[in-house]
mmCIF file of N, CA and C in Angstrom:
data_model
loop_
_atom_site.group_PDB
_atom_site.id
_atom_site.type_symbol
_atom_site.label_atom_id
_atom_site.label_comp_id
_atom_site.label_asym_id
_atom_site.label_seq_id
_atom_site.Cartn_x
_atom_site.Cartn_y
_atom_site.Cartn_z
ATOM 1 N N MET L 1210 96.040 72.873 95.306
ATOM 2 C CA MET L 1210 97.652 73.671 96.038
ATOM 3 C C MET L 1210 97.743 74.783 95.658
ATOM 4 N N ALA L 1211 98.271 75.359 96.687
ATOM 5 C CA ALA L 1211 98.352 76.891 96.662
ATOM 6 C C ALA L 1211 99.465 77.389 95.562
ATOM 7 N N TYR L 1212 98.721 78.068 95.031
ATOM 8 C CA TYR L 1212 99.860 79.330 94.030
ATOM 9 C C TYR L 1212 100.865 79.595 95.222
ATOM 10 N N TYR L 1213 100.806 80.533 95.937
ATOM 11 C CA TYR L 1213 101.835 80.232 96.878
ATOM 12 C C TYR L 1213 102.426 79.101 97.952
ATOM 13 N N ASN L 1214 103.548 78.706 98.483
ATOM 14 C CA ASN L 1214 103.413 77.720 99.392
ATOM 15 C C ASN L 1214 104.612 78.824 100.457
ATOM 16 N N GLU L 1215 104.024 78.492 101.392
ATOM 17 C CA GLU L 1215 103.963 78.770 102.580
ATOM 18 C C GLU L 1215 105.888 78.463 103.013
ATOM 19 N N GLU L 1216 105.949 77.314 102.754
ATOM 20 C CA GLU L 1216 107.407 76.280 102.698
ATOM 21 C C GLU L 1216 108.257 77.102 101.854
ATOM 22 N N ASP L 1217 108.074 78.294 100.307
ATOM 23 C CA ASP L 1217 108.753 78.622 99.991
ATOM 24 C C ASP L 1217 109.593 79.981 100.840
ATOM 25 N N LEU L 1218 108.923 80.482 101.601
ATOM 26 C CA LEU L 1218 109.407 81.819 102.124
ATOM 27 C C LEU L 1218 111.084 81.012 102.799
ATOM 28 N N ALA L 1219 110.732 80.168 103.216
ATOM 29 C CA ALA L 1219 111.962 79.510 104.128
ATOM 30 C C ALA L 1219 113.634 79.129 103.013
ATOM 31 N N ARG L 1220 113.148 79.032 101.767
ATOM 32 C CA ARG L 1220 114.242 78.508 100.819
ATOM 33 C C ARG L 1220 114.455 80.001 99.793
ATOM 34 N N PHE L 1221 113.756 81.012 100.248
ATOM 35 C CA PHE L 1221 114.643 82.118 99.328
ATOM 36 C C PHE L 1221 116.012 82.216 99.289
ATOM 37 N N GLY L 1222 116.611 81.812 100.600
ATOM 38 C CA GLY L 1222 118.101 81.908 100.204
ATOM 39 C C GLY L 1222 118.592 80.853 98.980
ATOM 40 N N THR L 1223 117.830 80.159 98.388
ATOM 41 C CA THR L 1223 118.561 79.153 97.662
ATOM 42 C C THR L 1223 117.956 80.096 96.006
ATOM 43 N N MET L 1224 117.570 81.121 95.855
ATOM 44 C CA MET L 1224 117.693 81.455 94.544
ATOM 45 C C MET L 1224 119.511 82.441 94.496
ATOM 46 N N GLY L 1225 120.086 82.185 95.696
ATOM 47 C CA GLY L 1225 121.512 82.637 95.476
ATOM 48 C C GLY L 1225 122.513 81.060 94.705
ATOM 49 N N GLU L 1226 121.526 80.279 94.574
ATOM 50 C CA GLU L 1226 122.939 78.920 94.482
ATOM 51 C C GLU L 1226 123.220 78.810 92.553
ATOM 52 N N GLU L 1227 122.135 79.160 91.925
ATOM 53 C CA GLU L 1227 122.841 79.257 90.613
ATOM 54 C C GLU L 1227 123.639 81.116 90.324
ATOM 55 N N ALA L 1228 123.740 81.858 90.677
ATOM 56 C CA ALA L 1228 124.684 83.195 91.161
ATOM 57 C C ALA L 1228 124.853 83.577 91.845
ATOM 58 N N PRO L 1229 125.737 83.340 93.196
ATOM 59 C CA PRO L 1229 126.257 83.322 94.154
ATOM 60 C C PRO L 1229 126.243 84.576 94.383
ATOM 61 N N GLU L 1230 127.477 85.306 93.112
ATOM 62 C CA GLU L 1230 127.897 86.350 93.239
ATOM 63 C C GLU L 1230 126.707 87.727 93.155
ATOM 64 N N LEU L 1231 126.039 87.532 92.287
ATOM 65 C CA LEU L 1231 124.787 88.386 92.309
ATOM 66 C C LEU L 1231 124.152 88.582 93.391
ATOM 67 N N TRP L 1232 123.718 87.143 93.848
ATOM 68 C CA TRP L 1232 123.252 86.972 95.466
ATOM 69 C C TRP L 1232 123.992 87.215 96.931
ATOM 70 N N ASN L 1233 125.270 87.117 96.995
ATOM 71 C CA ASN L 1233 125.713 88.339 97.812
ATOM 72 C C ASN L 1233 126.076 89.652 97.373
ATOM 73 N N LYS L 1234 125.974 90.194 96.440
ATOM 74 C CA LYS L 1234 125.897 91.489 96.531
ATOM 75 C C LYS L 1234 124.613 92.017 96.323
ATOM 76 N N PHE L 1235 123.508 91.418 96.373
ATOM 77 C CA PHE L 1235 122.006 91.966 96.705
ATOM 78 C C PHE L 1235 121.261 91.588 98.187
ATOM 79 N N MET L 1236 122.372 90.455 98.746
ATOM 80 C CA MET L 1236 121.919 90.424 100.325
ATOM 81 C C MET L 1236 122.833 91.567 100.969
ATOM 82 N N ALA L 1237 123.781 91.710 100.729
ATOM 83 C CA ALA L 1237 124.845 92.871 101.441
ATOM 84 C C ALA L 1237 124.068 94.445 100.985
ATOM 85 N N TYR L 1238 123.513 94.873 100.130
ATOM 86 C CA TYR L 1238 122.708 95.568 99.612
ATOM 87 C C TYR L 1238 121.528 95.647 101.292
ATOM 88 N N TYR L 1239 120.352 94.522 100.623
ATOM 89 C CA TYR L 1239 119.761 94.354 101.543
ATOM 90 C C TYR L 1239 119.625 94.823 103.131
ATOM 91 N N GLY L 1240 121.346 94.291 103.581
ATOM 92 C CA GLY L 1240 121.626 94.245 104.821
ATOM 93 C C GLY L 1240 121.371 95.824 105.329
ATOM 94 N N ASP L 1241 122.381 96.238 104.232
ATOM 95 C CA ASP L 1241 122.785 97.971 104.357
ATOM 96 C C ASP L 1241 121.630 98.398 104.683
ATOM 97 N N VAL L 1242 120.075 98.076 103.855
ATOM 98 C CA VAL L 1242 119.106 99.266 104.053
ATOM 99 C C VAL L 1242 118.482 99.125 105.324
ATOM 100 N N PHE L 1243 118.454 97.907 105.563
ATOM 101 C CA PHE L 1243 118.051 97.252 106.762
ATOM 102 C C PHE L 1243 118.326 97.771 108.102
ATOM 103 N N ALA L 1244 119.985 98.409 108.206
ATOM 104 C CA ALA L 1244 120.271 98.940 109.027
ATOM 105 C C ALA L 1244 120.169 99.990 109.537
ATOM 106 N N GLU L 1245 120.277 100.112 111.425
ATOM 107 C CA GLU L 1245 119.531 101.311 111.787
ATOM 108 C C GLU L 1245 120.725 102.246 111.044
ATOM 109 N N GLY L 1246 119.660 103.527 110.738
ATOM 110 C CA GLY L 1246 120.228 104.666 110.493
ATOM 111 C C GLY L 1246 119.391 105.724 110.773
ATOM 112 N N ALA L 1247 118.878 106.742 110.016
ATOM 113 C CA ALA L 1247 117.756 107.920 110.196
ATOM 114 C C ALA L 1247 116.518 107.268 110.522
ATOM 115 N N LEU L 1248 116.764 106.368 109.611
ATOM 116 C CA LEU L 1248 115.048 104.954 110.569
ATOM 117 C C LEU L 1248 115.579 104.256 111.328
ATOM 118 N N THR L 1249 114.536 103.637 112.016
ATOM 119 C CA THR L 1249 115.011 102.940 113.277
ATOM 120 C C THR L 1249 114.641 101.248 112.541
ATOM 121 N N ALA L 1250 114.810 100.481 113.184
ATOM 122 C CA ALA L 1250 114.958 99.269 112.025
ATOM 123 C C ALA L 1250 113.552 98.715 112.278
ATOM 124 N N GLY L 1251 112.960 99.474 113.323
ATOM 125 C CA GLY L 1251 111.109 98.614 113.301
ATOM 126 C C GLY L 1251 110.421 99.941 112.254
ATOM 127 N N GLU L 1252 111.077 100.795 112.119
ATOM 128 C CA GLU L 1252 110.214 101.908 111.231
ATOM 129 C C GLU L 1252 110.276 101.100 109.647
ATOM 130 N N LYS L 1253 111.609 100.843 109.718
ATOM 131 C CA LYS L 1253 112.630 100.434 108.494
ATOM 132 C C LYS L 1253 111.064 98.884 107.745
ATOM 133 N N SER L 1254 111.068 98.031 108.759
ATOM 134 C CA SER L 1254 110.315 97.051 108.643
ATOM 135 C C SER L 1254 108.597 97.405 108.749
ATOM 136 N N LEU L 1255 108.440 98.567 109.375
ATOM 137 C CA LEU L 1255 107.155 98.807 108.841
ATOM 138 C C LEU L 1255 106.387 99.272 107.308
ATOM 139 N N ILE L 1256 107.639 100.351 106.996
ATOM 140 C CA ILE L 1256 107.640 100.722 105.418
ATOM 141 C C ILE L 1256 108.084 99.339 104.569
ATOM 142 N N ALA L 1257 108.273 98.380 105.102
ATOM 143 C CA ALA L 1257 108.581 97.209 104.078
ATOM 144 C C ALA L 1257 107.465 96.610 104.064
ATOM 145 N N LEU L 1258 106.837 96.478 105.334
ATOM 146 C CA LEU L 1258 105.230 95.816 105.136
ATOM 147 C C LEU L 1258 104.169 96.743 104.713
ATOM 148 N N ALA L 1259 104.237 97.670 104.901
ATOM 149 C CA ALA L 1259 103.284 98.448 103.695
ATOM 150 C C ALA L 1259 103.239 98.525 102.144
ATOM 151 N N VAL L 1260 104.323 98.370 101.774
ATOM 152 C CA VAL L 1260 105.325 98.329 100.778
ATOM 153 C C VAL L 1260 104.738 96.525 100.136
ATOM 154 N N ALA L 1261 104.843 95.607 100.754
ATOM 155 C CA ALA L 1261 104.545 94.467 100.225
ATOM 156 C C ALA L 1261 103.016 94.028 100.258
ATOM 157 N N THR L 1262 102.672 94.852 101.045
ATOM 158 C CA THR L 1262 100.677 95.163 100.750
ATOM 159 C C THR L 1262 100.277 95.840 99.687
ATOM 160 N N ALA L 1263 101.377 96.705 99.219
ATOM 161 C CA ALA L 1263 100.971 97.578 98.009
ATOM 162 C C ALA L 1263 101.229 96.417 97.038
ATOM 163 N N LEU L 1264 101.971 95.771 97.319
ATOM 164 C CA LEU L 1264 103.111 95.151 95.872
ATOM 165 C C LEU L 1264 102.291 93.507 95.898
ATOM 166 N N GLN L 1265 102.032 93.147 97.365
ATOM 167 C CA GLN L 1265 100.542 91.767 97.078
ATOM 168 C C GLN L 1265 101.769 90.696 97.133
ATOM 169 N N CYS L 1266 102.476 90.811 97.740
ATOM 170 C CA CYS L 1266 103.654 89.353 97.598
ATOM 171 C C CYS L 1266 103.477 89.153 99.037
ATOM 172 N N PRO L 1267 102.748 87.460 99.201
ATOM 173 C CA PRO L 1267 102.718 87.343 100.988
ATOM 174 C C PRO L 1267 103.817 86.662 101.549
ATOM 175 N N TYR L 1268 104.766 86.503 100.947
ATOM 176 C CA TYR L 1268 106.202 86.200 101.134
ATOM 177 C C TYR L 1268 106.839 87.280 102.011
ATOM 178 N N CYS L 1269 106.568 88.634 101.537
ATOM 179 C CA CYS L 1269 107.150 89.899 102.392
ATOM 180 C C CYS L 1269 106.020 90.065 103.477
ATOM 181 N N ILE L 1270 104.440 89.969 102.900
ATOM 182 C CA ILE L 1270 103.740 89.691 103.865
ATOM 183 C C ILE L 1270 104.234 89.290 105.238
ATOM 184 N N ASP L 1271 103.996 87.995 105.122
ATOM 185 C CA ASP L 1271 104.447 87.360 105.871
ATOM 186 C C ASP L 1271 105.911 87.095 106.727
ATOM 187 N N SER L 1272 106.796 87.737 106.266
ATOM 188 C CA SER L 1272 107.957 87.743 107.095
ATOM 189 C C SER L 1272 108.039 89.262 107.629
ATOM 190 N N TYR L 1273 107.542 90.352 107.214
ATOM 191 C CA TYR L 1273 107.648 91.811 107.606
ATOM 192 C C TYR L 1273 106.551 92.049 108.644
ATOM 193 N N THR L 1274 105.294 90.937 108.681
ATOM 194 C CA THR L 1274 104.601 90.984 109.839
ATOM 195 C C THR L 1274 105.347 90.510 110.980
ATOM 196 N N ASN L 1275 105.980 89.402 110.913
ATOM 197 C CA ASN L 1275 106.710 88.891 111.705
ATOM 198 C C ASN L 1275 107.990 89.651 112.779
ATOM 199 N N ASP L 1276 108.267 90.445 111.559
ATOM 200 C CA ASP L 1276 109.700 91.553 111.725
ATOM 201 C C ASP L 1276 109.122 92.264 112.530
ATOM 202 N N CYS L 1277 108.346 93.105 111.942
ATOM 203 C CA CYS L 1277 107.663 94.159 112.724
ATOM 204 C C CYS L 1277 107.161 94.039 114.129
ATOM 205 N N LEU L 1278 106.198 92.670 114.475
ATOM 206 C CA LEU L 1278 106.236 92.457 115.763
ATOM 207 C C LEU L 1278 107.403 91.914 116.561
ATOM 208 N N ASN L 1279 108.257 91.516 116.137
ATOM 209 C CA ASN L 1279 109.622 91.075 116.795
ATOM 210 C C ASN L 1279 110.480 92.335 117.144
ATOM 211 N N LYS L 1280 110.081 93.924 116.530
ATOM 212 C CA LYS L 1280 110.696 94.906 116.785
ATOM 213 C C LYS L 1280 109.637 95.850 117.349
ATOM 214 N N GLY L 1281 109.124 95.483 118.294
ATOM 215 C CA GLY L 1281 107.843 96.129 118.976
ATOM 216 C C GLY L 1281 106.844 97.013 117.976
ATOM 217 N N VAL L 1282 106.637 97.238 116.966
ATOM 218 C CA VAL L 1282 105.671 97.476 115.900
ATOM 219 C C VAL L 1282 104.362 96.774 116.508
ATOM 220 N N ASP L 1283 103.395 97.524 116.729
ATOM 221 C CA ASP L 1283 101.599 96.812 116.790
ATOM 222 C C ASP L 1283 100.896 96.760 115.901
ATOM 223 N N GLU L 1284 100.189 96.210 116.104
ATOM 224 C CA GLU L 1284 99.057 95.819 114.736
ATOM 225 C C GLU L 1284 98.668 97.281 114.393
ATOM 226 N N GLU L 1285 98.159 98.278 115.500
ATOM 227 C CA GLU L 1285 97.670 99.589 115.125
ATOM 228 C C GLU L 1285 98.428 100.239 114.554
ATOM 229 N N GLN L 1286 99.763 100.007 114.444
ATOM 230 C CA GLN L 1286 100.962 100.924 113.808
ATOM 231 C C GLN L 1286 100.924 99.765 112.189
ATOM 232 N N MET L 1287 100.919 98.655 112.114
ATOM 233 C CA MET L 1287 100.744 97.986 110.542
ATOM 234 C C MET L 1287 99.355 98.053 109.997
ATOM 235 N N THR L 1288 99.006 98.257 111.041
ATOM 236 C CA THR L 1288 97.195 98.530 109.788
ATOM 237 C C THR L 1288 97.288 99.870 109.322
ATOM 238 N N GLU L 1289 97.893 100.977 110.081
ATOM 239 C CA GLU L 1289 97.442 102.598 109.451
ATOM 240 C C GLU L 1289 98.879 102.107 108.326
ATOM 241 N N ALA L 1290 99.557 101.624 108.370
ATOM 242 C CA ALA L 1290 100.845 101.950 107.539
ATOM 243 C C ALA L 1290 100.253 101.044 106.283
ATOM 244 N N ILE L 1291 99.486 100.270 106.208
ATOM 245 C CA ILE L 1291 98.725 99.168 105.477
ATOM 246 C C ILE L 1291 97.859 100.273 104.600
ATOM 247 N N HIS L 1292 96.904 101.445 105.836
ATOM 248 C CA HIS L 1292 96.086 102.331 104.794
ATOM 249 C C HIS L 1292 96.831 103.075 104.118
ATOM 250 N N VAL L 1293 97.598 103.708 104.443
ATOM 251 C CA VAL L 1293 99.141 104.788 104.020
ATOM 252 C C VAL L 1293 99.350 104.375 102.375
ATOM 253 N N ALA L 1294 99.618 102.677 102.368
ATOM 254 C CA ALA L 1294 100.011 102.075 101.299
ATOM 255 C C ALA L 1294 98.542 102.381 100.497
ATOM 256 N N ALA L 1295 97.352 101.939 100.801
ATOM 257 C CA ALA L 1295 96.043 101.777 99.847
ATOM 258 C C ALA L 1295 95.980 103.404 99.564
ATOM 259 N N ALA L 1296 96.052 104.044 100.480
ATOM 260 C CA ALA L 1296 95.929 105.807 100.168
ATOM 261 C C ALA L 1296 96.664 105.893 98.961
ATOM 262 N N ILE L 1297 98.071 105.485 98.859
ATOM 263 C CA ILE L 1297 98.938 105.927 97.673
ATOM 264 C C ILE L 1297 98.486 105.027 96.650
ATOM 265 N N ARG L 1298 98.440 104.112 96.616
ATOM 266 C CA ARG L 1298 98.162 102.680 95.640
ATOM 267 C C ARG L 1298 96.408 103.444 94.856
ATOM 268 N N GLY L 1299 95.547 103.869 95.761
ATOM 269 C CA GLY L 1299 94.542 104.197 95.089
ATOM 270 C C GLY L 1299 94.582 105.534 94.359
ATOM 271 N N GLY L 1300 95.522 106.509 94.776
ATOM 272 C CA GLY L 1300 95.806 107.742 94.639
ATOM 273 C C GLY L 1300 96.477 108.305 93.201
ATOM 274 N N ALA L 1301 97.339 106.916 93.368
ATOM 275 C CA ALA L 1301 98.279 106.977 91.897
ATOM 276 C C ALA L 1301 97.183 106.126 90.901
ATOM 277 N N THR L 1302 96.379 105.204 90.755
ATOM 278 C CA THR L 1302 95.171 104.872 90.071
ATOM 279 C C THR L 1302 94.346 106.389 89.120
ATOM 280 N N LEU L 1303 94.220 107.008 90.475
ATOM 281 C CA LEU L 1303 93.302 107.852 90.050
ATOM 282 C C LEU L 1303 93.961 108.577 89.265
ATOM 283 N N ALA L 1304 95.554 109.336 89.685
ATOM 284 C CA ALA L 1304 96.139 110.072 89.019
ATOM 285 C C ALA L 1304 96.654 109.416 87.484
ATOM 286 N N HIS L 1305 96.771 108.187 87.401
ATOM 287 C CA HIS L 1305 96.968 107.677 85.893
ATOM 288 C C HIS L 1305 95.426 108.025 85.406
ATOM 289 N N GLY L 1306 94.686 107.834 85.556
ATOM 290 C CA GLY L 1306 93.333 108.270 85.345
ATOM 291 C C GLY L 1306 93.381 109.479 84.212
ATOM 292 N N LEU L 1307 93.970 110.356 84.908
ATOM 293 C CA LEU L 1307 94.340 111.325 83.886
ATOM 294 C C LEU L 1307 94.798 111.285 82.436
ATOM 295 N N GLN L 1308 95.783 110.126 82.270
ATOM 296 C CA GLN L 1308 96.171 109.475 81.080
ATOM 297 C C GLN L 1308 94.848 109.165 79.915
ATOM 298 N N VAL L 1309 93.909 108.933 80.622
ATOM 299 C CA VAL L 1309 92.393 108.965 79.755
ATOM 300 C C VAL L 1309 92.020 109.716 79.804
ATOM 301 N N LYS L 1310 91.785 110.768 80.684
ATOM 302 C CA LYS L 1310 91.143 111.852 80.471
ATOM 303 C C LYS L 1310 91.877 112.450 78.855
ATOM 304 N N ASN L 1311 92.980 112.816 79.052
ATOM 305 C CA ASN L 1311 93.879 113.031 77.957
ATOM 306 C C ASN L 1311 93.826 112.566 76.662
ATOM 307 N N ILE L 1312 93.941 111.660 76.508
ATOM 308 C CA ILE L 1312 93.258 110.656 75.103
ATOM 309 C C ILE L 1312 92.308 110.996 74.612
ATOM 310 N N VAL L 1313 90.889 111.329 75.792
ATOM 311 C CA VAL L 1313 89.510 111.427 75.152
ATOM 312 C C VAL L 1313 89.606 112.367 74.282
ATOM 313 N N LYS L 1314 90.662 113.580 75.585
ATOM 314 C CA LYS L 1314 90.331 115.160 75.230
ATOM 315 C C LYS L 1314 91.081 115.466 73.700
ATOM 316 N N LYS L 1315 92.215 114.494 73.486
ATOM 317 C CA LYS L 1315 93.046 114.721 72.054
ATOM 318 C C LYS L 1315 92.358 114.094 70.922
ATOM 319 N N LEU L 1316 91.543 112.903 71.581
ATOM 320 C CA LEU L 1316 90.531 112.526 70.449
ATOM 321 C C LEU L 1316 89.451 112.894 70.072
ATOM 322 N N GLU L 1317 88.852 113.661 71.244
ATOM 323 C CA GLU L 1317 87.600 114.442 70.874
ATOM 324 C C GLU L 1317 86.446 113.595 70.433
ATOM 325 N N PHE L 1318 85.919 112.586 70.884
ATOM 326 C CA PHE L 1318 84.885 112.006 70.480
ATOM 327 C C PHE L 1318 83.472 112.189 71.011
#
């Protein structure tokens, strides 16, 4: 059995069953975030896909890949956005490596 079940994506809405007030607030916020604004709905989906890959959420990757395609985002644009996310994640890892250098310097081994 796979750790992530494809069927679970369709069950996402059940997360509000035990806390409907909180769920409704989250869904209202979520809907507002993805509404057209300074960014188009397609641009927002592209950002969501890049973040989903960086966070490694298979459900979000599935959902936002489909959403991007439905909003006219092509595979080349999605791939480029994923590379942006990878570069930022790699850079952040290296930047956090400075903490190692600081500790080494502090302890002067």
